[in-house]
Amino acid sequence: MSSPAQRYVESRRRAAERATPLHDFRSGLGFELDDFQLRACRALQQGSGVLVAAPTGAGKTVVGEFGVHLALAQGRKAFYTTPIKALSNQKYGELAAVHGPDKVGLLTGDVTLNGEAPVVVMTTEVLRNMLYAGSPTLRGLGCVVMDEVHYLADRFRGAVWEEVIIHLPDDVQLVSLSATVSNAEEFGAWLDTVRGDTAVVVEERRPVPLYQHVMVGSKLLDLFVDRADGEPRVNPQLLDLVRRDQRLDGAGRGGPPGRRSGRRGGYGGAARRPGPRPGTPSRAEVVSQLDAADLLPAITFIFSRAGCDAAVRQCLTAGVRLTTPEEAESIRAYAEERTSDVPAEDLDVLGYWEWLDGLSRGVAAHHAGLLPSFKEVVEHLFARGLVRCVFATETLALGINMPARTVVLERLVKWNGETRADITPGEYTQLTGRAGRRGIDVEGHAVVLWSSGLDPQAVAGLASARTYPLRSSFRPTYNMAVNLVAQVGRERARDVLETSFAQFQDDRAVVGLATQLRTQEDALEGYAERVRCDRGDFTEYAQLRRSLSDREADLSRRRRTDRRAETVQSLETLRIGDVIRVPSGRRAGYAVVVDPDRSGGLQGPRPTVLTSDRQVRRLELADLPAPVEPVTRVRLPKTFNARNPKSRRDLASTLRAAVPHDPPPRRASSGSSDDDEVLDLRRQLRAHPCHSCPDREEHARWAERWWRLRREADKLERRISGRTSNVARTFDRVCDVLVQLGYLEVREPDGAREPRESTVVTAAGERLRHLYTELDLLTAECLRAGTWRGLDGPGLAACLSALVHEARRDDALQARTPGGAVGAALDDTARLWGELQEIEAEHGLSSLREPDAGLAWAMQRWARGQSLDTVLRDGDLAAGDFVRRCKQLVDLLDQVAGAADDTGVRRAARQAIDGVLRGVVAHSAVA
């Protein structure tokens, strides 16, 4: 209990707070703020920036909303930025409900609503572009909220967050909202460096406790159980299931090597029946079990769009129904109202009727392949509790307000853009963070579905690791470079970029490396003292020994390489029936080749042989330290079967009769004793005065230690050099490419007016400043080369689609591409990309992905006015993906229309915008 003095201080503080914006804000909430929310809001009110790192669902967005309230109270503007348009749309609706639609705007690249309002919600890219363009909309800006700021770790788009943080005017207050990260203090220290006073507020407690489960068949088992001392441990039942699963796998493979399983006298001495294999429940079973356990609403994360759609169909086929007739009617009415302006002829290709049927039963999918308005309907109905089961991809975890009582993970591996990989503890935390609705549920539940090979210990590790480190993905781009040079000059731009979080993290690492290097340098001095010899320069003598050792090792490596090549060549000449001698190892002795298998790939040929003791083995290069030569040949019967014991016995008998009893002599290997360089080094060693020192070997041991430590110190120096000014060096390379191509120009000193060399942006560079696409330089080069000159609107749309489209693994677009002038322009675009790739390689860069013409044919037909059904009929691209690509294309067409100096290209770009932005694409995604 607090003391009277503490209660007095607290009462004075509350009285002072009643006349503040925070008091007004709190009075309109209808609920009390948590301690971490209060600390963050008070820091904002005192003029500091703030970083809030808290679990999903903890309520950190309240701090962002107070930032907006505070800016308005001060008569200034507030921007609320998000990583994805869906979240921007949602925040727009929430803020408009609080402040009124006349005071809130929305800017997402393809949607502009009330853009000069005092409160504007936007994607982070839009704000970045405004900063580079010096947009007048920035005037009067007082606060920027960066929701999901941990997204700056995203390797594709994360750099945009750092660009915004670095370039915002100093007087703008920054509110950064992040998932729980383990290095929040480090990130906060960087914000403090680049933005000024920044309070770091970390909240690790979930407002709703989360319980972890594994669903095995129809059973829901707890992942953890309490030990006698109260500490959690992995449920023994789950560990027993793993052991049973492994025994069944062993039984299926014939048991452990050398034993027989499941037969009397075999493994264990008697028949062993491990029981039925643990089962993976079907999707419909999962929904039914969760419904019976009162664990709905639930989100099931499936890392595949096709999997999400298939899950809904499976539930419908199984007759799943989670709604009453009255609820189903309400769902249908709302869905039909919200999609009433979708063209009727597009409903079939959009899968509308199946989507509506699933909704009415309380089941839906949610992924980027859905039409935006369909996703919004799902989000709204889920929030109202009418849709009770959603199958979603991980994009749903990015801040969209769709909390559930339960989150289900079907698998713990996903495609990361390059390969299938285990999900990280951070991803697990982000996904399961949706479970448990604040103010509704007293607890949330995370369920992992059982599958063969599941490791409960690994699941426990994911569930126990609550945080993950935030790592910068920042890198300078061509557009960024020309904008920075235009605004502050090249030298100042280098300084600006060295304030990035990427360089901040590198510099912090350098501090530790430098400390380690100093320790090693001190040790080297001590070693050098122990090496000193009164007979002469022992360092010189040690260098001779080192040179001799290196030369002998080099010769040995060469001999091994030569022997390996000879061995591979000898294996490639083997034929069926050749008898060879394996000189050593587990497979030593004579063997007959039964399958040469010359297609061994990187491992070389791997022939299958039968040994004299009737064993069939596959030889590896490691079994053969030297080339093999057939000593004789035997004939294999046409009926020979390596799996048949009698066939093996007969062939082994033939082999033993064919080979000599005494093994052939081993070939002598050539040594290094006849190498001229080795002989010369040995002469120099014997002639050196230190060779006769009685303490020679003692000195040599210290010299060897000095040498090993010197190599480690040199490696540290290279690492330090590689990290110091790393971002600035990349920026220099980007600028060098731009100078070579004429987007930047280096001007020589011109007396007193320009006493130093300077870099300026050329006319071509000015066009590049307004191209914010991922392939910014390629777009600029195509415009400058006239690659798209003479094309009509649909043709230009087809060509530019290659710059925005990037096929997913499961896209199956038709391979056909347009012909004629459009086909030639696409070929020229690809050729220019190849030339740029070569220039980048010369400068140590690789940043421009290859253009993808997979959507060109479909986009040309769409821009010509053909129906959505016709356009998508020949490919498996989802309608939502096509709509999203169309909106990205419209954004790029608008940039090209502004940057092109050819009137025909500008006209074609505007014509293309009209042709693409129609029908379902023009259907607004804003509530």
mmCIF file of C-alpha atoms in Angstrom, residues 472-711:
data_model
loop_
_atom_site.group_PDB
_atom_site.id
_atom_site.type_symbol
_atom_site.label_atom_id
_atom_site.label_comp_id
_atom_site.label_asym_id
_atom_site.label_seq_id
_atom_site.Cartn_x
_atom_site.Cartn_y
_atom_site.Cartn_z
ATOM 1 C CA SER A 472 17.716 -3.498 -40.729
ATOM 2 C CA SER A 473 17.209 -4.320 -44.413
ATOM 3 C CA PHE A 474 18.195 -0.834 -45.592
ATOM 4 C CA ARG A 475 20.060 -0.388 -48.889
ATOM 5 C CA PRO A 476 20.433 2.657 -51.157
ATOM 6 C CA THR A 477 18.417 2.569 -54.402
ATOM 7 C CA TYR A 478 18.829 4.546 -57.624
ATOM 8 C CA ASN A 479 15.753 6.675 -56.973
ATOM 9 C CA MET A 480 16.914 7.335 -53.428
ATOM 10 C CA ALA A 481 20.371 8.359 -54.659
ATOM 11 C CA VAL A 482 19.203 10.943 -57.207
ATOM 12 C CA ASN A 483 16.719 12.401 -54.729
ATOM 13 C CA LEU A 484 19.341 12.739 -52.009
ATOM 14 C CA VAL A 485 21.935 14.245 -54.353
ATOM 15 C CA ALA A 486 19.330 16.720 -55.633
ATOM 16 C CA GLN A 487 18.336 17.742 -52.115
ATOM 17 C CA VAL A 488 21.602 17.810 -50.146
ATOM 18 C CA GLY A 489 24.462 16.930 -52.518
ATOM 19 C CA ARG A 490 26.494 13.749 -52.696
ATOM 20 C CA GLU A 491 28.797 14.313 -49.720
ATOM 21 C CA ARG A 492 25.989 15.321 -47.402
ATOM 22 C CA ALA A 493 23.918 12.375 -48.713
ATOM 23 C CA ARG A 494 26.674 9.987 -47.612
ATOM 24 C CA ASP A 495 26.511 11.483 -44.129
ATOM 25 C CA VAL A 496 22.716 11.127 -44.093
ATOM 26 C CA LEU A 497 22.872 7.471 -45.096
ATOM 27 C CA GLU A 498 25.428 6.741 -42.412
ATOM 28 C CA THR A 499 22.717 7.622 -39.900
ATOM 29 C CA SER A 500 20.624 4.625 -41.066
ATOM 30 C CA PHE A 501 19.721 1.881 -38.620
ATOM 31 C CA ALA A 502 21.695 -0.533 -40.817
ATOM 32 C CA GLN A 503 24.908 1.450 -40.292
ATOM 33 C CA PHE A 504 24.041 2.018 -36.623
ATOM 34 C CA GLN A 505 23.870 -1.755 -36.101
ATOM 35 C CA ASP A 506 27.096 -2.291 -38.044
ATOM 36 C CA ASP A 507 28.853 0.391 -35.995
ATOM 37 C CA ARG A 508 27.706 -1.182 -32.730
ATOM 38 C CA ALA A 509 29.070 -4.503 -33.891
ATOM 39 C CA VAL A 510 32.323 -2.767 -34.847
ATOM 40 C CA VAL A 511 32.744 -1.518 -31.258
ATOM 41 C CA GLY A 512 32.806 -5.102 -29.991
ATOM 42 C CA LEU A 513 35.075 -6.251 -32.795
ATOM 43 C CA ALA A 514 37.483 -3.376 -32.194
ATOM 44 C CA THR A 515 37.703 -4.264 -28.488
ATOM 45 C CA GLN A 516 38.458 -7.851 -29.458
ATOM 46 C CA LEU A 517 41.116 -6.659 -31.936
ATOM 47 C CA ARG A 518 42.837 -4.496 -29.295
ATOM 48 C CA THR A 519 43.033 -7.513 -26.973
ATOM 49 C CA GLN A 520 44.581 -9.592 -29.733
ATOM 50 C CA GLU A 521 47.109 -6.876 -30.651
ATOM 51 C CA ASP A 522 48.229 -6.746 -27.002
ATOM 52 C CA ALA A 523 48.656 -10.523 -26.993
ATOM 53 C CA LEU A 524 50.674 -10.356 -30.236
ATOM 54 C CA GLU A 525 53.158 -8.003 -28.600
ATOM 55 C CA GLY A 526 53.632 -10.491 -25.764
ATOM 56 C CA TYR A 527 54.094 -13.372 -28.202
ATOM 57 C CA ALA A 528 56.674 -11.343 -30.159
ATOM 58 C CA GLU A 529 58.742 -10.937 -26.982
ATOM 59 C CA ARG A 530 58.829 -14.737 -26.496
ATOM 60 C CA VAL A 531 59.956 -15.271 -30.093
ATOM 61 C CA ARG A 532 63.119 -13.124 -29.842
ATOM 62 C CA CYS A 533 66.386 -15.108 -30.369
ATOM 63 C CA ASP A 534 69.969 -13.993 -29.652
ATOM 64 C CA ARG A 535 71.231 -15.957 -32.700
ATOM 65 C CA GLY A 536 69.331 -13.908 -35.277
ATOM 66 C CA ASP A 537 65.942 -12.833 -36.591
ATOM 67 C CA PHE A 538 63.649 -15.683 -35.540
ATOM 68 C CA THR A 539 60.668 -14.042 -37.229
ATOM 69 C CA GLU A 540 62.485 -14.474 -40.532
ATOM 70 C CA TYR A 541 63.323 -18.073 -39.650
ATOM 71 C CA ALA A 542 59.705 -18.774 -38.656
ATOM 72 C CA GLN A 543 58.564 -17.333 -41.982
ATOM 73 C CA LEU A 544 60.819 -19.801 -43.810
ATOM 74 C CA ARG A 545 59.280 -22.672 -41.807
ATOM 75 C CA ARG A 546 55.812 -21.362 -42.571
ATOM 76 C CA SER A 547 56.610 -21.076 -46.294
ATOM 77 C CA LEU A 548 57.942 -24.640 -46.326
ATOM 78 C CA SER A 549 54.868 -25.946 -44.504
ATOM 79 C CA ASP A 550 52.528 -24.059 -46.866
ATOM 80 C CA ARG A 551 54.357 -25.365 -49.947
ATOM 81 C CA GLU A 552 54.215 -28.967 -48.745
ATOM 82 C CA ALA A 553 50.520 -28.605 -47.871
ATOM 83 C CA ASP A 554 49.841 -27.096 -51.291
ATOM 84 C CA LEU A 555 51.572 -29.992 -53.021
ATOM 85 C CA SER A 556 49.605 -32.430 -50.884
ATOM 86 C CA ARG A 557 46.322 -30.733 -51.825
ATOM 87 C CA ARG A 558 47.255 -30.871 -55.482
ATOM 88 C CA ARG A 559 48.026 -34.583 -55.215
ATOM 89 C CA ARG A 560 44.678 -35.193 -53.519
ATOM 90 C CA THR A 561 42.860 -33.201 -56.201
ATOM 91 C CA ASP A 562 44.691 -35.050 -58.955
ATOM 92 C CA ARG A 563 43.958 -38.393 -57.303
ATOM 93 C CA ARG A 564 40.281 -37.482 -56.925
ATOM 94 C CA ALA A 565 40.058 -36.533 -60.601
ATOM 95 C CA GLU A 566 41.817 -39.771 -61.578
ATOM 96 C CA THR A 567 39.511 -41.754 -59.280
ATOM 97 C CA VAL A 568 36.415 -40.165 -60.788
ATOM 98 C CA GLN A 569 37.730 -40.907 -64.270
ATOM 99 C CA SER A 570 38.460 -44.519 -63.328
ATOM 100 C CA LEU A 571 34.932 -44.980 -61.947
ATOM 101 C CA GLU A 572 33.401 -43.522 -65.090
ATOM 102 C CA THR A 573 35.016 -46.305 -67.166
ATOM 103 C CA LEU A 574 33.668 -49.189 -65.059
ATOM 104 C CA ARG A 575 31.314 -51.686 -66.651
ATOM 105 C CA ILE A 576 28.955 -54.298 -65.278
ATOM 106 C CA GLY A 577 30.994 -57.365 -64.307
ATOM 107 C CA ASP A 578 34.266 -55.527 -63.655
ATOM 108 C CA VAL A 579 36.036 -56.836 -60.574
ATOM 109 C CA ILE A 580 37.822 -54.146 -58.542
ATOM 110 C CA ARG A 581 39.728 -53.997 -55.297
ATOM 111 C CA VAL A 582 38.614 -51.552 -52.605
ATOM 112 C CA PRO A 583 41.882 -50.876 -50.759
ATOM 113 C CA SER A 584 40.695 -49.822 -47.287
ATOM 114 C CA GLY A 585 37.821 -48.907 -45.028
ATOM 115 C CA ARG A 586 34.599 -50.755 -44.197
ATOM 116 C CA ARG A 587 34.264 -51.965 -47.779
ATOM 117 C CA ALA A 588 37.859 -53.171 -48.207
ATOM 118 C CA GLY A 589 38.382 -56.240 -50.415
ATOM 119 C CA TYR A 590 37.317 -57.378 -53.837
ATOM 120 C CA ALA A 591 33.938 -56.502 -55.334
ATOM 121 C CA VAL A 592 32.122 -56.939 -58.617
ATOM 122 C CA VAL A 593 30.295 -54.011 -60.276
ATOM 123 C CA VAL A 594 26.550 -54.679 -60.667
ATOM 124 C CA ASP A 595 25.533 -51.112 -61.575
ATOM 125 C CA PRO A 596 28.124 -48.470 -62.696
ATOM 126 C CA ASP A 597 25.752 -45.515 -61.987
ATOM 127 C CA ARG A 598 27.878 -42.875 -63.719
ATOM 128 C CA SER A 599 25.296 -40.090 -63.043
ATOM 129 C CA GLY A 600 26.407 -39.303 -59.531
ATOM 130 C CA GLY A 601 26.092 -35.531 -59.892
ATOM 131 C CA LEU A 602 28.312 -33.421 -57.650
ATOM 132 C CA GLN A 603 29.308 -36.467 -55.618
ATOM 133 C CA GLY A 604 30.755 -38.198 -58.680
ATOM 134 C CA PRO A 605 29.974 -41.746 -59.869
ATOM 135 C CA ARG A 606 28.625 -44.060 -57.157
ATOM 136 C CA PRO A 607 28.791 -47.628 -58.501
ATOM 137 C CA THR A 608 26.853 -50.406 -56.806
ATOM 138 C CA VAL A 609 28.972 -53.466 -56.107
ATOM 139 C CA LEU A 610 28.631 -56.931 -54.596
ATOM 140 C CA THR A 611 31.417 -57.828 -52.156
ATOM 141 C CA SER A 612 32.877 -61.289 -51.603
ATOM 142 C CA ASP A 613 30.796 -61.608 -48.393
ATOM 143 C CA ARG A 614 27.580 -61.186 -50.432
ATOM 144 C CA GLN A 615 26.884 -57.576 -49.350
ATOM 145 C CA VAL A 616 25.455 -55.130 -51.927
ATOM 146 C CA ARG A 617 26.945 -51.702 -51.330
ATOM 147 C CA ARG A 618 27.144 -48.336 -53.063
ATOM 148 C CA LEU A 619 30.725 -47.018 -53.240
ATOM 149 C CA GLU A 620 31.512 -43.378 -52.496
ATOM 150 C CA LEU A 621 34.641 -41.454 -53.478
ATOM 151 C CA ALA A 622 35.605 -41.530 -49.811
ATOM 152 C CA ASP A 623 35.912 -45.337 -50.035
ATOM 153 C CA LEU A 624 38.534 -45.018 -52.788
ATOM 154 C CA PRO A 625 41.657 -43.022 -51.905
ATOM 155 C CA ALA A 626 43.155 -43.887 -55.306
ATOM 156 C CA PRO A 627 41.922 -44.772 -58.787
ATOM 157 C CA VAL A 628 40.554 -48.278 -59.290
ATOM 158 C CA GLU A 629 41.512 -50.667 -62.053
ATOM 159 C CA PRO A 630 39.562 -53.808 -62.915
ATOM 160 C CA VAL A 631 41.654 -56.868 -62.045
ATOM 161 C CA THR A 632 39.401 -59.156 -64.090
ATOM 162 C CA ARG A 633 35.827 -59.476 -65.301
ATOM 163 C CA VAL A 634 33.036 -61.914 -64.529
ATOM 164 C CA ARG A 635 29.760 -62.470 -66.288
ATOM 165 C CA LEU A 636 26.561 -61.543 -64.482
ATOM 166 C CA PRO A 637 23.596 -63.803 -65.220
ATOM 167 C CA LYS A 638 20.749 -62.059 -66.978
ATOM 168 C CA THR A 639 18.495 -63.188 -64.135
ATOM 169 C CA PHE A 640 20.723 -61.622 -61.456
ATOM 170 C CA ASN A 641 18.641 -59.838 -58.792
ATOM 171 C CA ALA A 642 20.510 -57.986 -56.049
ATOM 172 C CA ARG A 643 17.575 -58.479 -53.676
ATOM 173 C CA ASN A 644 17.578 -62.249 -54.117
ATOM 174 C CA PRO A 645 19.812 -64.051 -51.565
ATOM 175 C CA LYS A 646 20.535 -66.950 -53.950
ATOM 176 C CA SER A 647 21.587 -64.567 -56.750
ATOM 177 C CA ARG A 648 23.930 -62.770 -54.363
ATOM 178 C CA ARG A 649 25.384 -66.043 -53.050
ATOM 179 C CA ASP A 650 26.061 -67.417 -56.538
ATOM 180 C CA LEU A 651 27.707 -64.198 -57.788
ATOM 181 C CA ALA A 652 29.853 -63.906 -54.628
ATOM 182 C CA SER A 653 31.081 -67.457 -55.224
ATOM 183 C CA THR A 654 31.974 -66.576 -58.821
ATOM 184 C CA LEU A 655 33.806 -63.472 -57.555
ATOM 185 C CA ARG A 656 35.905 -65.391 -55.010
ATOM 186 C CA ALA A 657 36.932 -67.900 -57.642
ATOM 187 C CA ALA A 658 38.001 -65.162 -60.054
ATOM 188 C CA VAL A 659 40.255 -63.043 -57.820
ATOM 189 C CA PRO A 660 43.830 -63.727 -56.631
ATOM 190 C CA HIS A 661 44.424 -64.616 -53.001
ATOM 191 C CA ASP A 662 47.185 -62.047 -52.523
ATOM 192 C CA PRO A 663 46.241 -58.380 -52.912
ATOM 193 C CA PRO A 664 48.192 -56.391 -55.503
ATOM 194 C CA PRO A 665 50.883 -54.021 -54.179
ATOM 195 C CA ARG A 666 49.795 -50.436 -53.494
ATOM 196 C CA ARG A 667 51.089 -47.776 -55.814
ATOM 197 C CA ALA A 668 53.712 -45.545 -54.301
ATOM 198 C CA SER A 669 52.631 -41.943 -54.132
ATOM 199 C CA SER A 670 55.037 -39.249 -55.281
ATOM 200 C CA GLY A 671 56.228 -37.019 -52.456
ATOM 201 C CA SER A 672 57.434 -33.442 -52.309
ATOM 202 C CA SER A 673 61.103 -34.312 -51.839
ATOM 203 C CA ASP A 674 61.855 -33.647 -55.502
ATOM 204 C CA ASP A 675 60.147 -30.220 -55.648
ATOM 205 C CA ASP A 676 62.706 -27.457 -56.370
ATOM 206 C CA GLU A 677 60.978 -24.872 -54.143
ATOM 207 C CA VAL A 678 60.829 -27.300 -51.214
ATOM 208 C CA LEU A 679 64.501 -28.174 -51.623
ATOM 209 C CA ASP A 680 65.509 -24.491 -51.742
ATOM 210 C CA LEU A 681 63.489 -23.645 -48.597
ATOM 211 C CA ARG A 682 65.070 -26.525 -46.707
ATOM 212 C CA ARG A 683 68.562 -25.289 -47.693
ATOM 213 C CA GLN A 684 67.712 -21.775 -46.459
ATOM 214 C CA LEU A 685 66.435 -23.177 -43.158
ATOM 215 C CA ARG A 686 69.604 -25.155 -42.494
ATOM 216 C CA ALA A 687 71.768 -22.116 -43.348
ATOM 217 C CA HIS A 688 69.857 -19.687 -41.074
ATOM 218 C CA PRO A 689 71.665 -18.786 -37.799
ATOM 219 C CA CYS A 690 68.530 -19.517 -35.715
ATOM 220 C CA HIS A 691 68.535 -23.131 -36.959
ATOM 221 C CA SER A 692 71.279 -23.979 -34.443
ATOM 222 C CA CYS A 693 69.612 -22.223 -31.466
ATOM 223 C CA PRO A 694 69.142 -24.656 -28.550
ATOM 224 C CA ASP A 695 65.748 -22.989 -27.793
ATOM 225 C CA ARG A 696 64.660 -23.185 -31.438
ATOM 226 C CA GLU A 697 61.542 -25.328 -30.896
ATOM 227 C CA GLU A 698 60.421 -23.223 -27.903
ATOM 228 C CA HIS A 699 60.737 -20.079 -30.042
ATOM 229 C CA ALA A 700 58.951 -21.904 -32.866
ATOM 230 C CA ARG A 701 55.954 -22.762 -30.661
ATOM 231 C CA TRP A 702 55.533 -19.089 -29.722
ATOM 232 C CA ALA A 703 56.028 -18.073 -33.360
ATOM 233 C CA GLU A 704 53.255 -20.480 -34.395
ATOM 234 C CA ARG A 705 50.960 -19.004 -31.759
ATOM 235 C CA TRP A 706 51.836 -15.505 -32.990
ATOM 236 C CA TRP A 707 51.101 -16.553 -36.565
ATOM 237 C CA ARG A 708 47.682 -18.066 -35.733
ATOM 238 C CA LEU A 709 46.676 -15.009 -33.718
ATOM 239 C CA ARG A 710 47.935 -12.676 -36.460
ATOM 240 C CA ARG A 711 45.630 -14.404 -38.969
#
